[in-house]
Short mmCIF file of C-alpha atoms and ligand atoms in Angstrom, two decimals:
data_model
loop_
_atom_site.label_atom_id
_atom_site.label_comp_id
_atom_site.label_asym_id
_atom_site.label_seq_id
_atom_site.Cartn_x
_atom_site.Cartn_y
_atom_site.Cartn_z
CA MET A 1 43.95 34.63 24.74
CA ASP A 2 44.23 31.59 28.02
CA LYS A 3 45.69 31.54 31.61
CA ILE A 4 46.54 28.64 33.40
CA VAL A 5 44.69 28.52 37.05
CA ILE A 6 46.19 26.51 39.60
CA GLU A 7 44.75 25.37 43.22
CA GLY A 8 48.02 24.80 45.29
CA GLY A 9 48.69 21.84 47.42
CA SER A 10 48.35 19.07 45.78
CA ARG A 11 50.95 16.43 45.91
CA LEU A 12 52.01 14.75 42.24
CA GLU A 13 51.74 11.01 41.83
CA GLY A 14 52.14 8.75 38.97
CA SER A 15 53.95 8.24 35.41
CA VAL A 16 54.18 11.16 32.69
CA LYS A 17 56.01 10.60 29.84
CA ILE A 18 58.60 12.93 28.03
CA ASN A 19 58.69 14.55 24.61
CA GLY A 20 61.45 14.84 22.24
CA ALA A 21 63.48 18.36 22.62
CA LYS A 22 62.75 21.09 21.20
CA ASN A 23 65.46 22.72 21.13
CA ALA A 24 67.32 19.85 18.96
CA ALA A 25 64.12 19.22 17.03
CA LEU A 26 64.81 22.68 15.61
CA PRO A 27 67.97 22.82 14.49
CA ILE A 28 67.77 19.44 13.04
CA MET A 29 64.30 20.15 10.99
CA ALA A 30 66.38 23.38 9.81
CA ALA A 31 68.39 20.93 9.01
CA CYS A 32 66.36 19.25 6.76
CA LEU A 33 67.19 21.82 3.68
CA LEU A 34 70.24 20.52 3.15
CA LEU A 35 69.60 17.04 2.37
CA ASN A 36 68.24 15.90 -1.04
CA GLY A 37 64.59 13.90 -0.16
CA PRO A 38 62.66 12.86 2.48
CA SER A 39 63.18 12.23 6.15
CA ARG A 40 61.12 11.09 8.86
CA ILE A 41 61.79 12.68 12.07
CA LYS A 42 60.34 11.05 15.25
CA GLY A 43 59.38 12.26 18.59
CA ILE A 44 58.70 15.99 17.88
CA PRO A 45 56.73 17.38 20.12
CA ASN A 46 53.28 19.80 19.00
CA ILE A 47 54.31 23.09 20.28
CA VAL A 48 53.73 26.35 19.07
CA ASP A 49 58.23 26.86 18.34
CA ILE A 50 57.57 23.78 16.40
CA ARG A 51 54.66 25.03 14.29
CA THR A 52 56.86 28.41 13.23
CA LEU A 53 59.63 26.98 12.28
CA LEU A 54 57.61 24.29 10.12
CA GLU A 55 55.78 27.26 8.56
CA ILE A 56 59.44 28.98 8.00
CA LEU A 57 60.57 25.60 6.12
CA GLU A 58 57.04 25.21 4.03
CA ASN A 59 58.04 29.28 3.10
CA LEU A 60 60.98 27.87 1.68
CA GLY A 61 59.55 25.19 -0.41
CA GLY A 62 59.93 22.18 1.77
CA LYS A 63 57.14 20.01 1.61
CA VAL A 64 55.87 18.91 5.35
CA ASN A 65 53.53 15.74 6.28
CA ARG A 66 52.30 15.38 9.62
CA LEU A 67 51.99 11.42 10.26
CA ASN A 68 50.95 10.05 13.27
CA GLY A 69 52.80 10.04 16.48
CA GLY A 70 54.89 13.27 16.70
CA THR A 71 56.68 11.88 13.36
CA LEU A 72 57.17 14.69 10.76
CA GLU A 73 57.64 14.03 6.48
CA ILE A 74 60.44 16.85 5.42
CA ILE A 75 61.17 16.83 1.73
CA PHE A 76 63.90 19.15 0.07
CA ARG A 77 65.05 18.42 -2.88
CA ASP A 78 68.08 19.35 -4.79
CA GLY A 79 67.97 21.75 -7.28
CA GLU A 80 64.30 23.10 -6.27
CA ASN A 81 63.48 26.39 -4.61
CA GLU A 82 66.97 27.98 -5.13
CA ASP A 83 66.02 31.41 -5.64
CA ASN A 84 63.79 31.16 -2.69
CA TYR A 85 66.21 32.08 0.36
CA THR A 86 63.83 34.24 2.81
CA ALA A 87 63.50 33.86 6.32
CA PRO A 88 60.62 36.65 7.03
CA TYR A 89 60.86 39.17 9.82
CA GLU A 90 56.91 37.98 9.78
CA LEU A 91 57.78 34.31 11.14
CA VAL A 92 61.26 35.23 12.29
CA ARG A 93 59.98 37.79 15.05
CA LYS A 94 57.67 34.64 16.60
CA MET A 95 61.12 33.01 17.24
CA ARG A 96 64.71 33.62 17.76
CA ALA A 97 65.41 30.32 17.45
CA SER A 98 64.50 30.74 13.36
CA ILE A 99 67.83 31.93 13.15
CA CYS A 100 69.12 27.85 12.47
CA VAL A 101 68.34 28.17 9.12
CA LEU A 102 70.97 30.56 8.14
CA GLY A 103 73.70 28.03 8.18
CA PRO A 104 71.59 25.65 5.80
CA LEU A 105 70.21 28.16 3.48
CA LEU A 106 73.51 29.66 2.96
CA SER A 107 75.35 26.23 2.58
CA LYS A 108 72.65 24.81 0.27
CA ARG A 109 71.30 28.14 -1.72
CA ARG A 110 74.24 29.75 -1.66
CA LYS A 111 72.27 32.88 -0.43
CA ALA A 112 70.33 33.74 2.65
CA LYS A 113 67.72 36.55 4.05
CA VAL A 114 67.10 35.74 7.59
CA SER A 115 65.35 38.90 9.51
CA TYR A 116 67.61 39.91 12.36
CA PRO A 117 66.18 38.02 15.55
CA GLY A 118 67.07 40.90 17.97
CA GLY A 119 66.86 40.33 21.46
CA CYS A 120 64.52 39.08 23.82
CA VAL A 121 63.42 39.40 27.24
CA ILE A 122 65.96 36.88 28.83
CA GLY A 123 68.44 39.37 27.57
CA GLU A 124 70.69 40.55 24.82
CA ARG A 125 71.04 37.67 21.96
CA PRO A 126 73.93 38.45 19.66
CA ILE A 127 74.55 36.62 16.71
CA ASP A 128 78.30 37.91 16.13
CA LEU A 129 79.47 34.42 17.04
CA HIS A 130 77.10 33.14 14.39
CA ILE A 131 78.27 35.35 12.12
CA LYS A 132 81.88 35.28 12.88
CA GLY A 133 81.78 31.08 11.79
CA LEU A 134 79.74 31.90 8.90
CA LYS A 135 82.32 34.54 7.86
CA ALA A 136 85.60 32.05 8.20
CA LEU A 137 83.79 29.75 5.80
CA GLY A 138 84.33 32.17 3.51
CA ALA A 139 80.85 33.94 3.34
CA GLN A 140 80.13 37.60 2.68
CA ILE A 141 77.75 38.72 5.06
CA GLU A 142 75.84 41.84 6.05
CA THR A 143 73.26 43.40 7.63
CA ASN A 144 70.30 45.53 6.14
CA GLU A 145 67.40 46.83 6.56
CA GLY A 146 66.41 44.47 10.22
CA TYR A 147 67.75 41.44 7.60
CA ILE A 148 71.02 39.16 7.39
CA ASN A 149 71.86 39.31 4.33
CA ALA A 150 74.63 36.28 3.48
CA SER A 151 76.13 35.07 0.78
CA ALA A 152 78.96 32.44 -0.52
CA ASP A 153 80.06 30.79 -3.99
CA ASN A 154 81.84 28.69 -2.19
CA LEU A 155 82.18 27.37 1.10
CA LYS A 156 85.46 26.07 2.03
CA GLY A 157 87.12 24.65 5.44
CA THR A 158 89.00 26.02 8.12
CA VAL A 159 89.43 26.60 11.34
CA ILE A 160 87.09 28.61 13.58
CA SER A 161 86.55 29.11 17.69
CA LEU A 162 83.14 29.88 19.05
CA LYS A 163 84.24 31.10 21.94
CA GLY A 164 82.42 33.96 23.24
CA LYS A 165 82.19 35.99 26.82
CA TYR A 166 79.63 33.61 28.34
CA GLY A 167 80.99 30.04 26.75
CA SER A 168 79.85 28.82 23.44
CA THR A 169 77.04 29.52 21.48
CA VAL A 170 74.85 26.25 20.64
CA LEU A 171 72.82 27.56 17.93
CA GLY A 172 75.81 29.04 16.37
CA THR A 173 77.75 26.20 16.97
CA CYS A 174 74.44 24.30 14.81
CA ASN A 175 74.68 27.18 12.26
CA VAL A 176 78.42 26.48 11.58
CA MET A 177 78.48 23.08 11.22
CA SER A 178 75.18 22.94 9.39
CA ALA A 179 76.93 25.37 6.99
CA ALA A 180 80.91 23.17 7.06
CA VAL A 181 78.79 20.06 5.91
CA LEU A 182 78.77 20.27 2.44
CA ALA A 183 81.67 22.76 2.38
CA GLU A 184 85.06 22.13 0.65
CA GLY A 185 87.23 20.19 2.75
CA THR A 186 87.62 20.03 6.61
CA THR A 187 86.65 22.60 9.31
CA ILE A 188 87.22 22.15 12.77
CA ILE A 189 85.12 24.39 15.49
CA GLU A 190 87.00 25.05 18.36
CA ASP A 191 85.12 25.82 21.47
CA ALA A 192 81.98 24.03 19.90
CA ALA A 193 79.03 23.38 22.56
CA CYS A 194 79.15 20.34 23.92
CA GLU A 195 74.78 20.56 24.71
CA PRO A 196 72.95 16.86 23.96
CA GLU A 197 70.90 19.22 21.16
CA VAL A 198 74.22 19.89 19.62
CA GLN A 199 74.94 16.09 19.62
CA ASP A 200 71.80 15.50 18.00
CA LEU A 201 72.08 17.79 15.30
CA ALA A 202 75.96 16.10 14.56
CA ASN A 203 74.59 12.28 14.85
CA PHE A 204 71.21 13.20 12.48
CA LEU A 205 73.62 15.19 10.16
CA ASN A 206 75.98 11.82 10.07
CA LYS A 207 73.14 9.69 9.42
CA ALA A 208 72.26 11.49 6.57
CA GLY A 209 75.89 10.90 4.70
CA ALA A 210 77.80 13.82 6.86
CA LYS A 211 81.51 13.18 7.74
CA ILE A 212 81.70 14.93 11.63
CA SER A 213 83.64 13.68 14.44
CA GLY A 214 84.33 14.72 18.06
CA VAL A 215 80.65 14.73 18.81
CA GLY A 216 79.95 16.25 22.29
CA GLU A 217 83.34 17.68 22.76
CA SER A 218 84.20 21.23 22.01
CA ARG A 219 86.39 20.28 19.35
CA LEU A 220 84.24 18.75 16.02
CA THR A 221 86.08 17.85 12.99
CA ILE A 222 83.80 18.20 9.61
CA GLU A 223 85.21 16.54 6.62
CA GLY A 224 82.84 18.05 4.15
CA VAL A 225 81.07 15.79 1.61
CA HIS A 226 78.78 16.83 -1.63
CA GLU A 227 75.55 15.79 -0.97
CA LEU A 228 73.28 14.31 2.16
CA HIS A 229 70.38 12.48 1.69
CA GLY A 230 67.02 11.80 3.73
CA VAL A 231 66.92 9.42 6.55
CA GLU A 232 64.79 8.17 9.78
CA TYR A 233 65.90 9.80 13.04
CA GLU A 234 64.79 9.70 16.20
CA ILE A 235 64.83 13.55 18.44
CA ILE A 236 66.44 12.73 22.14
CA PRO A 237 64.20 13.62 24.92
CA ASP A 238 63.98 16.66 26.34
CA ARG A 239 66.31 17.00 28.82
CA ILE A 240 64.72 20.66 30.50
CA GLU A 241 61.17 18.62 30.38
CA ALA A 242 62.18 15.81 32.45
CA GLY A 243 64.16 18.59 34.57
CA THR A 244 60.50 20.48 34.93
CA PHE A 245 58.46 17.93 35.81
CA MET A 246 61.37 16.63 38.21
CA ILE A 247 61.13 19.80 39.90
CA ALA A 248 57.19 19.51 39.41
CA GLY A 249 57.66 16.08 41.66
CA ALA A 250 59.95 17.70 44.21
CA ILE A 251 58.11 20.96 44.77
CA THR A 252 54.64 18.97 46.16
CA ARG A 253 56.70 16.29 47.79
CA GLY A 254 55.53 14.05 45.19
CA ASN A 255 56.44 10.39 43.91
CA ILE A 256 56.74 10.59 40.12
CA LEU A 257 57.90 8.47 37.66
CA LEU A 258 59.65 9.85 34.03
CA GLN A 259 59.67 7.68 31.34
CA ASN A 260 61.70 8.66 28.24
CA VAL A 261 64.74 10.13 29.91
CA ILE A 262 68.81 10.03 29.46
CA ALA A 263 69.53 10.56 32.60
CA GLU A 264 73.06 11.39 31.54
CA HIS A 265 71.50 14.31 30.45
CA LEU A 266 70.52 15.95 33.52
CA THR A 267 73.62 14.83 35.98
CA ALA A 268 74.01 18.49 36.88
CA VAL A 269 70.23 18.65 37.44
CA ILE A 270 70.09 15.42 39.81
CA ASP A 271 72.96 16.02 41.28
CA LYS A 272 71.42 19.16 42.40
CA LEU A 273 68.07 17.62 43.24
CA ARG A 274 70.02 14.72 45.38
CA GLU A 275 72.18 18.03 46.88
CA ILE A 276 68.77 19.38 47.78
CA GLY A 277 67.66 16.34 49.87
CA VAL A 278 65.68 14.77 47.13
CA GLU A 279 65.46 11.25 46.43
CA ILE A 280 66.02 10.05 42.28
CA ASN A 281 66.71 6.56 41.03
CA THR A 282 67.26 6.18 37.34
CA ASP A 283 67.79 3.79 34.82
CA SER A 284 68.52 3.12 31.23
CA ASN A 285 65.19 5.64 30.17
CA THR A 286 63.30 6.29 33.71
CA ALA A 287 63.97 8.34 36.48
CA ARG A 288 61.72 8.13 39.78
CA ILE A 289 61.25 11.47 41.95
CA LYS A 290 60.40 10.64 45.44
CA VAL A 291 59.63 12.73 48.26
CA ASN A 292 62.20 13.49 51.39
CA ASN A 293 60.62 15.93 53.96
CA LEU A 294 63.96 18.05 54.76
CA TYR A 295 65.14 19.81 52.02
CA HIS A 296 68.55 21.78 52.08
CA PRO A 297 68.83 25.35 50.43
CA VAL A 298 71.68 25.00 47.95
CA ASP A 299 73.94 27.57 45.63
CA ILE A 300 73.67 27.08 42.03
CA THR A 301 75.97 28.66 39.33
CA THR A 302 74.34 28.28 35.52
CA MET A 303 76.98 26.89 33.08
CA PRO A 304 76.99 25.14 29.60
CA TYR A 305 76.69 21.41 29.77
CA PRO A 306 77.44 19.31 31.05
CA GLY A 307 76.92 22.78 33.66
CA MET A 308 73.64 23.14 35.49
CA PRO A 309 71.54 24.51 32.38
CA THR A 310 70.22 28.29 32.16
CA ASP A 311 66.74 26.59 31.24
CA MET A 312 66.24 25.18 34.60
CA GLN A 313 67.25 28.42 36.40
CA ALA A 314 63.48 29.63 37.11
CA GLN A 315 62.18 26.39 38.01
CA PHE A 316 65.30 25.89 40.32
CA MET A 317 64.26 29.01 41.55
CA ALA A 318 60.69 28.02 42.58
CA LEU A 319 61.78 25.35 43.98
CA LEU A 320 64.82 27.11 46.73
CA CYS A 321 61.53 29.91 47.41
CA THR A 322 59.63 26.91 49.66
CA ILE A 323 62.81 25.27 50.92
CA GLU A 324 63.96 27.21 54.63
CA GLY A 325 67.63 28.92 54.60
CA LYS A 326 69.25 31.12 51.83
CA SER A 327 70.37 29.70 48.58
CA ILE A 328 71.97 31.79 45.54
CA ILE A 329 71.63 31.23 42.29
CA THR A 330 74.26 32.95 39.65
CA GLU A 331 73.42 33.00 36.26
CA LYS A 332 76.00 33.03 34.10
CA ILE A 333 74.68 32.50 30.63
CA PHE A 334 72.18 35.27 30.37
CA PRO A 335 73.39 37.76 32.82
CA ASP A 336 69.23 39.50 32.83
CA ARG A 337 67.46 36.40 33.20
CA PHE A 338 65.70 37.00 36.44
CA ILE A 339 62.40 38.70 35.47
CA HIS A 340 60.25 35.54 36.84
CA ALA A 341 62.03 37.12 40.45
CA ALA A 342 59.94 40.16 40.71
CA GLU A 343 56.53 37.77 39.75
CA LEU A 344 57.88 35.13 42.41
CA ARG A 345 58.03 37.98 45.43
CA ARG A 346 54.51 38.69 44.75
CA MET A 347 53.60 34.93 45.91
CA GLY A 348 55.37 35.84 49.05
CA ALA A 349 58.91 34.89 47.71
CA ASP A 350 61.78 36.88 49.20
CA ILE A 351 64.23 37.47 46.62
CA THR A 352 66.67 39.78 45.74
CA VAL A 353 68.75 40.10 42.75
CA GLU A 354 72.05 41.79 42.38
CA GLY A 355 74.05 41.91 39.09
CA THR A 356 73.89 38.36 37.48
CA CYS A 357 73.30 36.57 41.47
CA ALA A 358 69.83 36.08 42.68
CA ILE A 359 69.63 35.81 46.62
CA ILE A 360 66.62 33.46 47.65
CA ARG A 361 65.55 32.92 51.44
CA GLY A 362 63.51 30.23 51.64
CA ALA A 363 59.75 30.90 52.93
CA PRO A 364 57.24 27.67 54.62
CA SER A 365 54.54 29.56 52.25
CA LEU A 366 53.76 30.87 49.27
CA SER A 367 50.21 32.51 48.25
CA GLY A 368 48.64 32.29 45.39
CA THR A 369 48.13 35.15 43.26
CA HIS A 370 48.13 37.05 40.05
CA VAL A 371 51.34 36.47 37.73
CA MET A 372 52.57 37.04 34.33
CA VAL A 373 54.59 35.10 32.55
CA SER A 374 57.77 36.43 31.08
CA ASP A 375 59.37 33.65 28.99
CA LEU A 376 59.02 30.36 28.22
CA ARG A 377 60.96 29.01 31.62
CA ALA A 378 59.64 31.55 33.73
CA GLY A 379 56.22 30.67 32.90
CA ALA A 380 57.13 26.88 34.03
CA GLY A 381 58.63 28.28 37.20
CA LEU A 382 55.21 30.25 38.16
CA VAL A 383 53.45 27.24 37.28
CA LEU A 384 55.26 24.77 39.36
CA THR A 385 55.23 27.67 42.72
CA GLY A 386 51.14 28.01 41.69
CA LEU A 387 51.54 24.21 42.52
CA VAL A 388 52.54 24.58 46.27
CA ALA A 389 51.37 28.27 46.87
CA ASN A 390 48.44 28.36 49.35
CA GLY A 391 45.16 29.58 47.34
CA THR A 392 44.49 30.41 43.94
CA THR A 393 47.34 31.31 41.57
CA HIS A 394 46.45 32.41 38.14
CA VAL A 395 49.55 32.70 35.46
CA HIS A 396 48.93 34.81 32.35
CA ARG A 397 50.63 35.08 29.09
CA ILE A 398 50.53 31.28 28.85
CA TYR A 399 51.32 32.13 24.91
CA HIS A 400 55.22 31.88 26.12
CA LEU A 401 54.32 28.16 27.54
CA ASP A 402 52.76 26.88 25.23
CA ARG A 403 56.34 27.83 22.44
CA GLY A 404 57.95 24.90 24.75
CA TYR A 405 55.65 22.47 26.52
CA GLU A 406 53.12 19.93 25.09
CA LYS A 407 50.27 19.88 27.24
CA PHE A 408 51.80 20.90 30.32
CA GLU A 409 48.55 21.66 32.19
CA GLU A 410 47.02 18.47 30.80
CA ARG A 411 49.82 16.39 32.42
CA LEU A 412 50.18 18.19 35.55
CA SER A 413 46.69 17.50 36.06
CA SER A 414 46.87 13.96 34.99
CA LEU A 415 49.88 13.79 38.22
CA GLY A 416 47.17 15.42 40.79
CA ALA A 417 47.66 18.86 40.36
CA ILE A 418 44.37 20.86 40.28
CA ILE A 419 45.20 23.20 37.62
CA LYS A 420 43.12 24.26 34.32
CA ARG A 421 43.68 26.19 30.94
CA MET A 422 40.76 29.29 30.96
CA PRO A 423 40.42 31.53 28.68
CA GLU A 424 40.83 35.38 30.27
C1 EPZ B 501 69.76 27.97 22.93
O1 EPZ B 501 69.83 29.52 22.91
C2 EPZ B 501 68.61 27.67 23.44
N1 EPZ B 501 67.79 28.12 22.77
C3 EPZ B 501 68.50 28.05 24.44
O2 EPZ B 501 66.94 27.97 24.82
C4 EPZ B 501 69.29 28.48 25.70
O3 EPZ B 501 68.42 28.80 26.94
C5 EPZ B 501 70.67 28.57 25.49
O4 EPZ B 501 70.81 27.26 24.04
C6 EPZ B 501 71.80 28.21 25.78
O5 EPZ B 501 71.57 26.92 26.67
C7 EPZ B 501 67.53 26.89 21.44
O6 EPZ B 501 68.25 25.94 21.36
C8 EPZ B 501 66.44 26.81 20.43
P1 EPZ B 501 73.43 30.61 22.85
P2 EPZ B 501 70.94 30.12 21.92
O7 EPZ B 501 73.84 31.05 21.52
O8 EPZ B 501 71.92 29.29 20.76
C9 EPZ B 501 75.81 34.43 23.93
C10 EPZ B 501 64.69 28.07 25.94
O9 EPZ B 501 63.85 28.35 26.92
N2 EPZ B 501 76.39 34.28 22.70
O10 EPZ B 501 74.48 29.22 23.36
O11 EPZ B 501 70.70 31.22 21.42
C11 EPZ B 501 74.93 34.73 24.50
O12 EPZ B 501 74.37 35.84 24.82
C12 EPZ B 501 65.79 28.58 25.28
O13 EPZ B 501 64.08 26.65 25.56
C13 EPZ B 501 77.25 35.55 21.95
O14 EPZ B 501 77.74 36.31 22.46
O15 EPZ B 501 71.91 30.28 23.14
C14 EPZ B 501 74.61 33.76 25.51
O16 EPZ B 501 75.19 34.72 26.83
C15 EPZ B 501 65.98 29.97 25.72
N3 EPZ B 501 77.22 35.68 20.82
C16 EPZ B 501 75.67 32.65 25.38
O17 EPZ B 501 76.28 32.87 24.40
C17 EPZ B 501 76.53 35.03 19.62
O18 EPZ B 501 76.23 35.31 18.59
C18 EPZ B 501 74.99 31.67 25.28
O19 EPZ B 501 74.28 31.35 24.01
C19 EPZ B 501 75.66 33.92 20.14
C20 EPZ B 501 75.70 33.55 21.64
#
């Protein structure tokens, strides 16, 4: 197992290219199960979660060719592997997002047996809305011995609401939309998630022959079609990776240029950084982050898109820990997603967690120490804090980071950070 070791204090300068979005790539790759013939998908990041899903797809009979420069060819053909519909525990347990094969499998192979993904360290991760949506389309679903067993002779379009206690569901919308594209008749999904990653899946499916309208809105209308064909497609840039590098620039009071960014996907993040006092200039596919010496504390509430993403909460917490004054973060998507607060406290941060709120009293200086990563974005937050902490920070359990950031430490190092990966 490796750790990341950081000497704090370097100001980041230079430029960095943002990769394709992990959370768009995963449901799009799973949707290849629905297609007849090869698809070429560009901009796939080389990270552990992608490799896990590829194993699942290969296990389901897909052929995968890794082409140059982050392009994958994924081939499924109608009529092949119809009796192969299981996503086993050994693979699903590695990544909760494996649930995104449920809708495509059920639609295409009429049966799906997917290991129940369970909870995780960011809190409860129910899938009741996925099941509700698929049942509304006509599926029979039961859970047995840790597996979701779904079957349907014929999926039929209907009206479905995916509204949950904390808003809609991203992967639930992906699953129900993927199942509805080949269903008989018209499906209307009310309270659909509007995240750019859901839009990217809809655009991919439409390019493959689906008829989805209302893309990016909370009401999706899907007219069922008989067949989908392979396509060439490029994944959108990863807005969370971009936001993470923006905060790397801001926290080190640096000056960095991000390439391959859709600023519109980051409106809430950019607005909040500007409120803090960070200067950000954007154009059609870049964003420049510049130093501004006087930063202000702010209040942040995570919300579904276009609000502040929960996947940026830990990184913002890291930044707010370095800004004098009181900031409050309210987590409205995953109320328990504050495990990183305890690790930040070990670095000298003053954070009090009260229910779904974290109250941060920024300290002028933090100190390096040993910290543990609890989940992907928490890990990003800890590495960002290490960039400015006095002395050496050892970030342990970085396999969480490797799930979602490609060569994170190498790219930070190319911007001037003193950071390296070492064996434990
Ligand atoms: C996606 O997870 C992302 N994962 C998460 O990113 C992200 O944090 C999350 O959306 C919210 O934006 C992928 O896209 C692979 P949800 P997902 O279903 O779809 C509740 C990362 O770090 N809910 O939109 O699983 C749920 O408890 C990861 O890259 C139900 O109540 O999240 C939560 O409160 C972590 N019932 C809210 O909805 C359900 O059936 C949103 O969860 C499903 C969800």
